[in-house]
């Protein structure tokens, strides 16, 4: 058994291409000691993944990833060790239902943008591609590929679906402050994800961290494919300064990010299993 883990993965429950069970199987085949499923703004894949993890005897961490915005930049908050108590999750579930409605509104606007571009895509086609799961931009990319409009997912995003491109529509999201509070109230560990992707100044970043800690932020994702070795050292120092636990993961999505492998990222990712002890110490009582 490897001494490595992956605490940031996605499945078809949000915008990944593998089912929750398949994500767990890939982690097991990779020899990982533990895995967290952290789908965007949903808990719907956790039961399936957890059942598969029990079958394959791999430690499973129930998780999610909440989308937020700060100073006009995307900020994602991971929630780790989600309890099963329905009463605790009541407010989180209500918030996630709002997320789904906002996502649906955005998807309809994306369809309109494609039609205005002369590209005949219907919401029904995208729904079919999603197969009953939450519709996300990778599903639009798959429809474009099948219609021969683009060659691959990379081209779909670069031409149409990435921020600022022809069919991009901004989605209304919450603040990271609210995301942290929601997770804390549900007795879930809030972790600030992939800090290098937060497009703000260093001063603004430290201000954000210092604002989130009193609200319940407990961890920092240090290990991530976009983080260089120097970045890892930098964020380890920040975690130490603010007494935050350390997390990390591949941000695995499957086909929409083919260069990212579970547990390995782009090949050099190493998330040591020993960090789990520090994370578990943050689980609210």
Short mmCIF file of C-alpha atoms in Angstrom, two decimals:
data_model
loop_
_atom_site.label_atom_id
_atom_site.label_comp_id
_atom_site.label_asym_id
_atom_site.label_seq_id
_atom_site.Cartn_x
_atom_site.Cartn_y
_atom_site.Cartn_z
CA UNK A 1 0.00 0.00 0.00
CA UNK A 2 1.26 3.45 -0.94
CA UNK A 3 1.82 6.13 1.68
CA UNK A 4 0.18 8.62 -0.67
CA UNK A 5 -3.35 10.01 -0.72
CA UNK A 6 -5.58 12.24 -2.88
CA UNK A 7 -7.98 14.67 -1.17
CA UNK A 8 -9.28 16.54 -4.23
CA UNK A 9 -11.12 14.62 -6.97
CA UNK A 10 -14.23 15.01 -9.13
CA UNK A 11 -16.74 12.60 -10.65
CA UNK A 12 -19.77 12.66 -12.94
CA UNK A 13 -21.70 14.01 -9.93
CA UNK A 14 -20.26 17.39 -10.99
CA UNK A 15 -17.86 17.98 -13.89
CA UNK A 16 -15.73 14.82 -13.94
CA UNK A 17 -15.94 12.07 -16.56
CA UNK A 18 -15.68 9.05 -14.22
CA UNK A 19 -18.50 7.85 -11.97
CA UNK A 20 -17.92 8.11 -8.21
CA UNK A 21 -17.29 4.35 -8.07
CA UNK A 22 -14.81 4.58 -10.94
CA UNK A 23 -12.90 7.35 -9.18
CA UNK A 24 -12.53 5.12 -6.12
CA UNK A 25 -11.43 2.17 -8.28
CA UNK A 26 -8.78 4.32 -9.96
CA UNK A 27 -7.48 5.39 -6.54
CA UNK A 28 -7.33 1.77 -5.41
CA UNK A 29 -5.53 0.73 -8.60
CA UNK A 30 -3.06 3.53 -8.03
CA UNK A 31 -2.37 2.07 -4.57
CA UNK A 32 -3.48 5.18 -2.68
CA UNK A 33 -4.01 4.89 1.06
CA UNK A 34 -6.99 7.27 1.13
CA UNK A 35 -9.23 9.27 -1.18
CA UNK A 36 -11.64 12.20 -0.88
CA UNK A 37 -14.36 12.83 -3.43
CA UNK A 38 -14.90 16.61 -3.60
CA UNK A 39 -17.43 17.31 -6.33
CA UNK A 40 -18.41 20.90 -7.07
CA UNK A 41 -21.37 22.14 -5.07
CA UNK A 42 -22.96 18.71 -4.55
CA UNK A 43 -22.91 15.72 -2.19
CA UNK A 44 -24.74 13.44 -4.62
CA UNK A 45 -21.81 11.14 -5.46
CA UNK A 46 -20.70 10.42 -1.91
CA UNK A 47 -22.92 7.41 -1.15
CA UNK A 48 -21.84 5.55 -4.30
CA UNK A 49 -18.17 6.34 -3.73
CA UNK A 50 -18.30 5.36 -0.07
CA UNK A 51 -19.92 2.02 -0.88
CA UNK A 52 -17.22 1.26 -3.45
CA UNK A 53 -14.50 2.29 -1.00
CA UNK A 54 -15.81 -0.19 1.56
CA UNK A 55 -15.84 -2.91 -1.09
CA UNK A 56 -12.24 -2.16 -2.10
CA UNK A 57 -11.01 -1.48 1.44
CA UNK A 58 -9.65 2.03 0.85
CA UNK A 59 -10.07 4.85 3.35
CA UNK A 60 -12.68 7.29 2.08
CA UNK A 61 -13.22 10.92 3.07
CA UNK A 62 -16.60 12.49 2.29
CA UNK A 63 -15.99 15.88 0.72
CA UNK A 64 -17.20 18.67 -1.55
CA UNK A 65 -15.88 21.84 -3.19
CA UNK A 66 -17.84 25.07 -2.89
CA UNK A 67 -17.50 27.72 -5.60
CA UNK A 68 -17.05 31.29 -4.41
CA UNK A 69 -15.79 34.65 -5.60
CA UNK A 70 -13.51 37.22 -3.94
CA UNK A 71 -12.46 40.54 -5.52
CA UNK A 72 -13.62 39.26 -8.94
CA UNK A 73 -11.51 36.08 -8.76
CA UNK A 74 -12.63 32.50 -8.25
CA UNK A 75 -11.99 31.03 -4.82
CA UNK A 76 -12.82 27.42 -4.02
CA UNK A 77 -13.34 26.05 -0.54
CA UNK A 78 -12.99 22.32 0.00
CA UNK A 79 -15.08 20.67 2.70
CA UNK A 80 -13.56 17.51 4.18
CA UNK A 81 -15.06 14.90 6.52
CA UNK A 82 -18.70 15.65 5.80
CA UNK A 83 -20.89 14.03 8.48
CA UNK A 84 -23.97 11.96 7.66
CA UNK A 85 -26.22 13.67 10.20
CA UNK A 86 -29.08 15.09 8.09
CA UNK A 87 -29.87 17.75 10.66
CA UNK A 88 -26.29 19.06 10.53
CA UNK A 89 -26.40 19.13 6.74
CA UNK A 90 -29.79 20.83 6.46
CA UNK A 91 -28.50 24.37 5.81
CA UNK A 92 -25.73 23.14 3.51
CA UNK A 93 -28.25 21.15 1.46
CA UNK A 94 -30.45 24.26 1.14
CA UNK A 95 -27.48 26.27 -0.11
CA UNK A 96 -26.52 23.54 -2.59
CA UNK A 97 -30.08 23.53 -3.95
CA UNK A 98 -29.67 27.26 -4.69
CA UNK A 99 -26.34 26.50 -6.38
CA UNK A 100 -28.09 23.99 -8.66
CA UNK A 101 -30.76 26.52 -9.63
CA UNK A 102 -28.10 29.12 -10.43
CA UNK A 103 -26.18 26.56 -12.47
CA UNK A 104 -29.36 25.70 -14.43
CA UNK A 105 -29.95 29.36 -15.20
CA UNK A 106 -26.38 29.72 -16.38
CA UNK A 107 -26.65 26.63 -18.62
CA UNK A 108 -29.71 28.08 -20.37
CA UNK A 109 -27.79 31.31 -21.02
CA UNK A 110 -24.85 29.35 -22.46
CA UNK A 111 -27.21 27.57 -24.87
CA UNK A 112 -28.55 30.96 -26.00
CA UNK A 113 -24.99 32.22 -26.58
CA UNK A 114 -24.18 29.20 -28.77
CA UNK A 115 -27.36 29.69 -30.76
CA UNK A 116 -26.50 33.36 -31.26
CA UNK A 117 -23.14 32.19 -32.63
CA UNK A 118 -24.98 30.00 -35.14
CA UNK A 119 -24.03 26.79 -33.33
CA UNK A 120 -27.09 24.59 -32.92
CA UNK A 121 -26.88 23.17 -29.40
CA UNK A 122 -29.96 22.46 -27.31
CA UNK A 123 -30.28 22.08 -23.57
CA UNK A 124 -31.79 18.63 -24.15
CA UNK A 125 -28.59 17.49 -25.89
CA UNK A 126 -26.45 18.72 -22.99
CA UNK A 127 -28.79 17.08 -20.45
CA UNK A 128 -28.46 13.80 -22.33
CA UNK A 129 -24.68 14.14 -22.31
CA UNK A 130 -24.75 14.73 -18.53
CA UNK A 131 -26.75 11.52 -18.07
CA UNK A 132 -28.82 12.82 -15.20
CA UNK A 133 -25.87 14.34 -13.38
CA UNK A 134 -25.26 18.03 -12.74
CA UNK A 135 -24.70 19.81 -16.07
CA UNK A 136 -21.30 21.49 -16.28
CA UNK A 137 -19.17 23.06 -19.00
CA UNK A 138 -17.38 19.75 -19.85
CA UNK A 139 -20.77 18.40 -20.97
CA UNK A 140 -21.09 21.32 -23.41
CA UNK A 141 -17.56 20.51 -24.59
CA UNK A 142 -18.53 16.88 -25.25
CA UNK A 143 -21.53 17.96 -27.34
CA UNK A 144 -19.28 20.28 -29.37
CA UNK A 145 -16.85 17.40 -29.96
CA UNK A 146 -19.61 15.03 -31.07
CA UNK A 147 -20.93 17.64 -33.51
CA UNK A 148 -17.44 18.06 -34.97
CA UNK A 149 -17.28 21.73 -34.00
CA UNK A 150 -14.08 21.24 -31.99
CA UNK A 151 -11.51 18.47 -31.91
CA UNK A 152 -11.19 18.11 -28.16
CA UNK A 153 -12.14 19.54 -24.78
CA UNK A 154 -9.11 21.85 -24.72
CA UNK A 155 -10.21 23.52 -27.94
CA UNK A 156 -13.81 23.77 -26.68
CA UNK A 157 -12.70 25.71 -23.61
CA UNK A 158 -10.13 27.85 -25.40
CA UNK A 159 -12.65 28.95 -28.06
CA UNK A 160 -15.97 28.96 -26.26
CA UNK A 161 -16.21 27.91 -22.62
CA UNK A 162 -13.34 29.46 -20.67
CA UNK A 163 -13.81 32.79 -18.94
CA UNK A 164 -13.97 35.63 -21.45
CA UNK A 165 -14.55 33.32 -24.44
CA UNK A 166 -17.46 33.39 -26.87
CA UNK A 167 -20.02 31.31 -24.97
CA UNK A 168 -18.87 31.91 -21.41
CA UNK A 169 -21.45 33.01 -18.88
CA UNK A 170 -20.49 34.09 -15.37
CA UNK A 171 -22.20 32.11 -12.62
CA UNK A 172 -23.55 33.77 -9.51
CA UNK A 173 -21.74 32.34 -6.49
CA UNK A 174 -21.32 33.05 -2.79
CA UNK A 175 -18.41 34.68 -0.98
CA UNK A 176 -15.65 32.45 0.43
CA UNK A 177 -16.55 33.83 3.83
CA UNK A 178 -20.09 32.46 3.52
CA UNK A 179 -18.76 29.14 2.19
CA UNK A 180 -16.49 28.69 5.20
CA UNK A 181 -19.31 29.55 7.60
CA UNK A 182 -21.70 27.06 5.98
CA UNK A 183 -19.14 24.27 6.24
CA UNK A 184 -18.21 25.14 9.82
CA UNK A 185 -21.84 25.12 10.92
CA UNK A 186 -22.23 21.64 9.41
CA UNK A 187 -19.13 20.48 11.33
CA UNK A 188 -17.13 20.07 8.13
CA UNK A 189 -13.45 21.03 7.81
CA UNK A 190 -13.09 24.08 5.47
CA UNK A 191 -9.89 24.07 3.38
CA UNK A 192 -8.78 26.85 1.02
CA UNK A 193 -8.13 25.17 -2.35
CA UNK A 194 -5.33 25.70 -4.90
CA UNK A 195 -4.19 29.15 -3.75
CA UNK A 196 -2.01 29.72 -6.82
CA UNK A 197 -5.20 29.95 -8.91
CA UNK A 198 -6.56 32.82 -6.81
CA UNK A 199 -5.84 35.87 -8.97
CA UNK A 200 -5.16 38.64 -6.49
CA UNK A 201 -2.19 40.40 -4.93
CA UNK A 202 -0.20 38.83 -2.12
CA UNK A 203 -1.56 41.45 0.27
CA UNK A 204 -5.15 40.67 -0.79
CA UNK A 205 -4.49 36.95 -0.42
CA UNK A 206 -3.22 37.34 3.15
CA UNK A 207 -6.19 39.56 3.92
CA UNK A 208 -8.51 36.83 2.67
CA UNK A 209 -6.83 34.14 4.78
CA UNK A 210 -6.92 36.37 7.85
CA UNK A 211 -10.62 37.09 7.29
CA UNK A 212 -11.50 33.41 6.82
CA UNK A 213 -9.70 32.01 9.87
CA UNK A 214 -12.01 33.60 12.49
CA UNK A 215 -14.97 32.29 10.46
CA UNK A 216 -13.69 28.72 10.69
CA UNK A 217 -11.06 28.09 8.01
CA UNK A 218 -8.99 25.13 9.19
CA UNK A 219 -6.79 24.06 6.30
CA UNK A 220 -4.76 25.04 3.25
CA UNK A 221 -4.35 22.94 0.12
CA UNK A 222 -0.57 22.93 -0.20
CA UNK A 223 -0.13 20.08 -2.69
CA UNK A 224 -1.81 20.62 -6.09
CA UNK A 225 -0.75 20.18 -9.74
CA UNK A 226 -0.53 23.96 -10.32
CA UNK A 227 1.76 24.38 -7.31
CA UNK A 228 5.48 24.16 -7.98
CA UNK A 229 7.92 22.87 -5.38
CA UNK A 230 8.60 26.51 -4.46
CA UNK A 231 4.86 27.11 -4.11
CA UNK A 232 4.56 24.12 -1.80
CA UNK A 233 7.29 25.52 0.46
CA UNK A 234 5.60 28.93 0.39
CA UNK A 235 2.16 27.61 1.33
CA UNK A 236 3.62 25.28 3.95
CA UNK A 237 5.04 28.41 5.55
CA UNK A 238 1.65 30.12 5.46
CA UNK A 239 -0.05 27.06 6.94
CA UNK A 240 2.53 27.02 9.73
CA UNK A 241 2.17 30.78 10.35
CA UNK A 242 -1.59 30.55 10.76
CA UNK A 243 -1.68 27.09 12.38
CA UNK A 244 -3.68 25.59 9.52
CA UNK A 245 -3.72 21.90 8.67
CA UNK A 246 -2.22 20.82 5.34
CA UNK A 247 -4.17 19.20 2.53
CA UNK A 248 -3.54 18.27 -1.09
CA UNK A 249 -4.88 16.50 -4.11
CA UNK A 250 -4.76 16.02 -7.86
CA UNK A 251 -7.98 17.91 -8.74
CA UNK A 252 -8.73 14.90 -10.94
CA UNK A 253 -11.52 15.39 -13.50
CA UNK A 254 -10.87 12.63 -16.03
CA UNK A 255 -11.24 13.35 -19.75
CA UNK A 256 -11.71 17.11 -19.40
CA UNK A 257 -8.23 17.32 -17.82
CA UNK A 258 -6.47 14.34 -19.46
CA UNK A 259 -3.02 15.35 -18.24
CA UNK A 260 -4.12 15.10 -14.59
CA UNK A 261 -3.90 11.58 -13.13
CA UNK A 262 -5.45 10.58 -9.84
CA UNK A 263 -2.90 10.64 -7.04
CA UNK A 264 -0.18 11.87 -9.43
CA UNK A 265 -1.39 15.11 -10.97
CA UNK A 266 0.92 15.70 -13.93
CA UNK A 267 3.31 13.06 -12.62
CA UNK A 268 5.19 14.78 -9.82
CA UNK A 269 2.37 15.25 -7.27
CA UNK A 270 2.99 13.56 -3.93
CA UNK A 271 0.44 14.03 -1.14
CA UNK A 272 1.78 12.20 1.94
CA UNK A 273 -0.68 10.14 3.98
CA UNK A 274 0.82 11.50 7.19
CA UNK A 275 -1.04 14.81 6.73
CA UNK A 276 -4.32 13.00 7.46
CA UNK A 277 -3.54 13.01 11.17
CA UNK A 278 -3.42 16.81 11.22
CA UNK A 279 -6.64 17.07 9.23
CA UNK A 280 -8.45 14.60 11.50
CA UNK A 281 -7.42 16.68 14.50
CA UNK A 282 -9.45 19.54 12.96
CA UNK A 283 -12.71 17.58 12.81
CA UNK A 284 -15.23 19.55 14.89
CA UNK A 285 -16.45 17.78 18.02
#
